[in-house]
Each structure stands twice: as C-alpha cells, then as structure tokens.
PDB file of C-alpha atoms in Angstrom:
ATOM      1  CA  UNK M 166       0.000   0.000   0.000  1.00 85.00           C
ATOM      2  CA  UNK M 167       1.361   3.403  -0.999  1.00 92.00           C
ATOM      3  CA  UNK M 168      -0.032   6.620   0.362  1.00 94.00           C
ATOM      4  CA  UNK M 169      -1.216   9.572  -1.700  1.00 95.00           C
ATOM      5  CA  UNK M 170       1.576  12.083  -2.331  1.00 95.00           C
ATOM      6  CA  UNK M 171      -0.568  15.066  -1.301  1.00 95.00           C
ATOM      7  CA  UNK M 172       0.699  16.567   1.957  1.00 94.00           C
ATOM      8  CA  UNK M 173      -1.080  15.187   4.995  1.00 94.00           C
ATOM      9  CA  UNK M 174      -3.112  12.605   3.078  1.00 95.00           C
ATOM     10  CA  UNK M 175      -2.918   9.030   4.298  1.00 94.00           C
ATOM     11  CA  UNK M 176      -5.323   7.504   1.793  1.00 96.00           C
ATOM     12  CA  UNK M 177      -4.129   4.760  -0.560  1.00 96.00           C
ATOM     13  CA  UNK M 178      -2.836   5.977  -3.930  1.00 96.00           C
ATOM     14  CA  UNK M 179      -4.593   4.587  -7.016  1.00 95.00           C
ATOM     15  CA  UNK M 180      -3.383   6.722  -9.920  1.00 96.00           C
ATOM     16  CA  UNK M 181      -0.024   8.110 -11.064  1.00 96.00           C
ATOM     17  CA  UNK M 182       0.360  11.514 -12.686  1.00 96.00           C
ATOM     18  CA  UNK M 183       3.344  12.749 -14.695  1.00 96.00           C
ATOM     19  CA  UNK M 184       3.700  16.325 -15.932  1.00 96.00           C
ATOM     20  CA  UNK M 185       5.439  16.487 -19.330  1.00 95.00           C
ATOM     21  CA  UNK M 186       6.492  20.121 -19.488  1.00 95.00           C
ATOM     22  CA  UNK M 187       7.808  20.305 -23.101  1.00 96.00           C
ATOM     23  CA  UNK M 188       4.371  19.398 -24.505  1.00 96.00           C
ATOM     24  CA  UNK M 189       2.119  20.640 -21.663  1.00 97.00           C
ATOM     25  CA  UNK M 190       0.603  17.178 -21.303  1.00 97.00           C
ATOM     26  CA  UNK M 191      -0.282  15.360 -18.091  1.00 96.00           C
ATOM     27  CA  UNK M 192      -0.059  11.588 -18.335  1.00 96.00           C
ATOM     28  CA  UNK M 193      -2.354   9.585 -16.058  1.00 95.00           C
ATOM     29  CA  UNK M 194      -1.710   5.902 -15.547  1.00 94.00           C
ATOM     30  CA  UNK M 195      -2.026   3.016 -13.128  1.00 93.00           C
ATOM     31  CA  UNK M 196       0.541   2.845 -10.349  1.00 93.00           C
ATOM     32  CA  UNK M 197       3.877   1.323 -11.266  1.00 90.00           C
ATOM     33  CA  UNK M 198       5.194  -1.606  -9.241  1.00 90.00           C
ATOM     34  CA  UNK M 199       7.579   0.724  -7.422  1.00 91.00           C
ATOM     35  CA  UNK M 200       7.374   4.415  -6.597  1.00 89.00           C
ATOM     36  CA  UNK M 201       9.240   6.521  -9.145  1.00 90.00           C
ATOM     37  CA  UNK M 202      10.750   9.974  -8.677  1.00 90.00           C
ATOM     38  CA  UNK M 203       8.917  12.911 -10.281  1.00 91.00           C
ATOM     39  CA  UNK M 204       5.655  10.949 -10.381  1.00 95.00           C
ATOM     40  CA  UNK M 205       2.722  12.073  -8.282  1.00 96.00           C
ATOM     41  CA  UNK M 206       0.515   9.324  -6.883  1.00 96.00           C
ATOM     42  CA  UNK M 207      -3.009  10.389  -5.907  1.00 97.00           C
ATOM     43  CA  UNK M 208      -5.802   8.734  -4.002  1.00 96.00           C
ATOM     44  CA  UNK M 209      -9.306   8.689  -5.504  1.00 95.00           C
ATOM     45  CA  UNK M 210     -10.340  11.793  -3.544  1.00 96.00           C
ATOM     46  CA  UNK M 211      -7.454  13.973  -4.713  1.00 96.00           C
ATOM     47  CA  UNK M 212      -7.645  12.633  -8.265  1.00 95.00           C
ATOM     48  CA  UNK M 213     -11.346  13.560  -8.463  1.00 95.00           C
ATOM     49  CA  UNK M 214     -10.462  17.121  -7.361  1.00 95.00           C
ATOM     50  CA  UNK M 215      -7.527  17.469  -9.743  1.00 94.00           C
ATOM     51  CA  UNK M 216      -7.720  20.129 -12.458  1.00 95.00           C
ATOM     52  CA  UNK M 217      -4.947  20.586 -15.007  1.00 95.00           C
ATOM     53  CA  UNK M 218      -3.286  23.975 -15.374  1.00 95.00           C
ATOM     54  CA  UNK M 219      -4.795  26.240 -18.034  1.00 96.00           C
ATOM     55  CA  UNK M 220      -3.534  25.257 -21.477  1.00 96.00           C
ATOM     56  CA  UNK M 221      -2.526  21.732 -20.461  1.00 97.00           C
ATOM     57  CA  UNK M 222      -4.165  18.541 -21.695  1.00 96.00           C
ATOM     58  CA  UNK M 223      -4.676  15.260 -19.844  1.00 95.00           C
ATOM     59  CA  UNK M 224      -3.817  11.980 -21.562  1.00 94.00           C
ATOM     60  CA  UNK M 225      -5.316   9.070 -19.620  1.00 92.00           C
ATOM     61  CA  UNK M 226      -3.229   5.971 -20.362  1.00 90.00           C
ATOM     62  CA  UNK M 227      -5.197   3.634 -18.118  1.00 87.00           C
ATOM     63  CA  UNK M 228      -6.780   0.771 -19.996  1.00 75.00           C
ATOM     64  CA  UNK M 229     -10.374  -0.095 -19.422  1.00 64.00           C
ATOM     65  CA  UNK M 230     -11.113  -3.722 -18.781  1.00 60.00           C
ATOM     66  CA  UNK M 231     -12.790  -5.608 -21.607  1.00 58.00           C
ATOM     67  CA  UNK M 232     -15.620  -7.862 -20.569  1.00 58.00           C
ATOM     68  CA  UNK M 233     -15.034 -11.497 -21.591  1.00 62.00           C
ATOM     69  CA  UNK M 234     -18.252 -11.737 -23.639  1.00 58.00           C
ATOM     70  CA  UNK M 235     -17.799  -8.576 -25.728  1.00 53.00           C
ATOM     71  CA  UNK M 236     -16.085 -10.383 -28.616  1.00 54.00           C
ATOM     72  CA  UNK M 237     -19.246 -12.461 -29.084  1.00 55.00           C
ATOM     73  CA  UNK M 238     -21.389  -9.371 -29.701  1.00 53.00           C
ATOM     74  CA  UNK M 239     -19.682  -8.492 -32.978  1.00 53.00           C
ATOM     75  CA  UNK M 240     -20.959 -11.276 -35.079  1.00 53.00           C
TER      76      UNK M 240
END
C-alpha cells in the first residue's frame, strides 16, 4: 500500500500523474510496481479534485477492462 503524495493525506494511492512540461501534457496511468521519482501518486479523492493547469491537456493511459463476452457481440 502506498499513500497519496498530497501533503497530509494518508489515503491509498490509485493513480499516477506525470507532468510532461515540453508538450504541456499530463499523463495519467495506473501505479507502477515501485514508486518513481517525479511521479505524483493520488488517491481517488485527490484525483477527483484534480484540475490541469490552463492550457494543459490530460492523456489518460489507463486501460479499461474488456468484458469477456464482448467479442461475441460483434458477429
């Protein structure tokens, strides 16, 4: 269990956030196996309150789970 990187928060982190300054993009992804420097790890509460700086875009890299029966719907 890793804690949220927001000061004073002891909730469990569920999402990682990386600021890519050259392109003004914020990458959002699942937590890595180990904590990495320069990566913010937020709990669900702080992630839901997060707003990118003006002019920045958010690129969510998290994959959504595919239900096992979806492939049967196509044909």
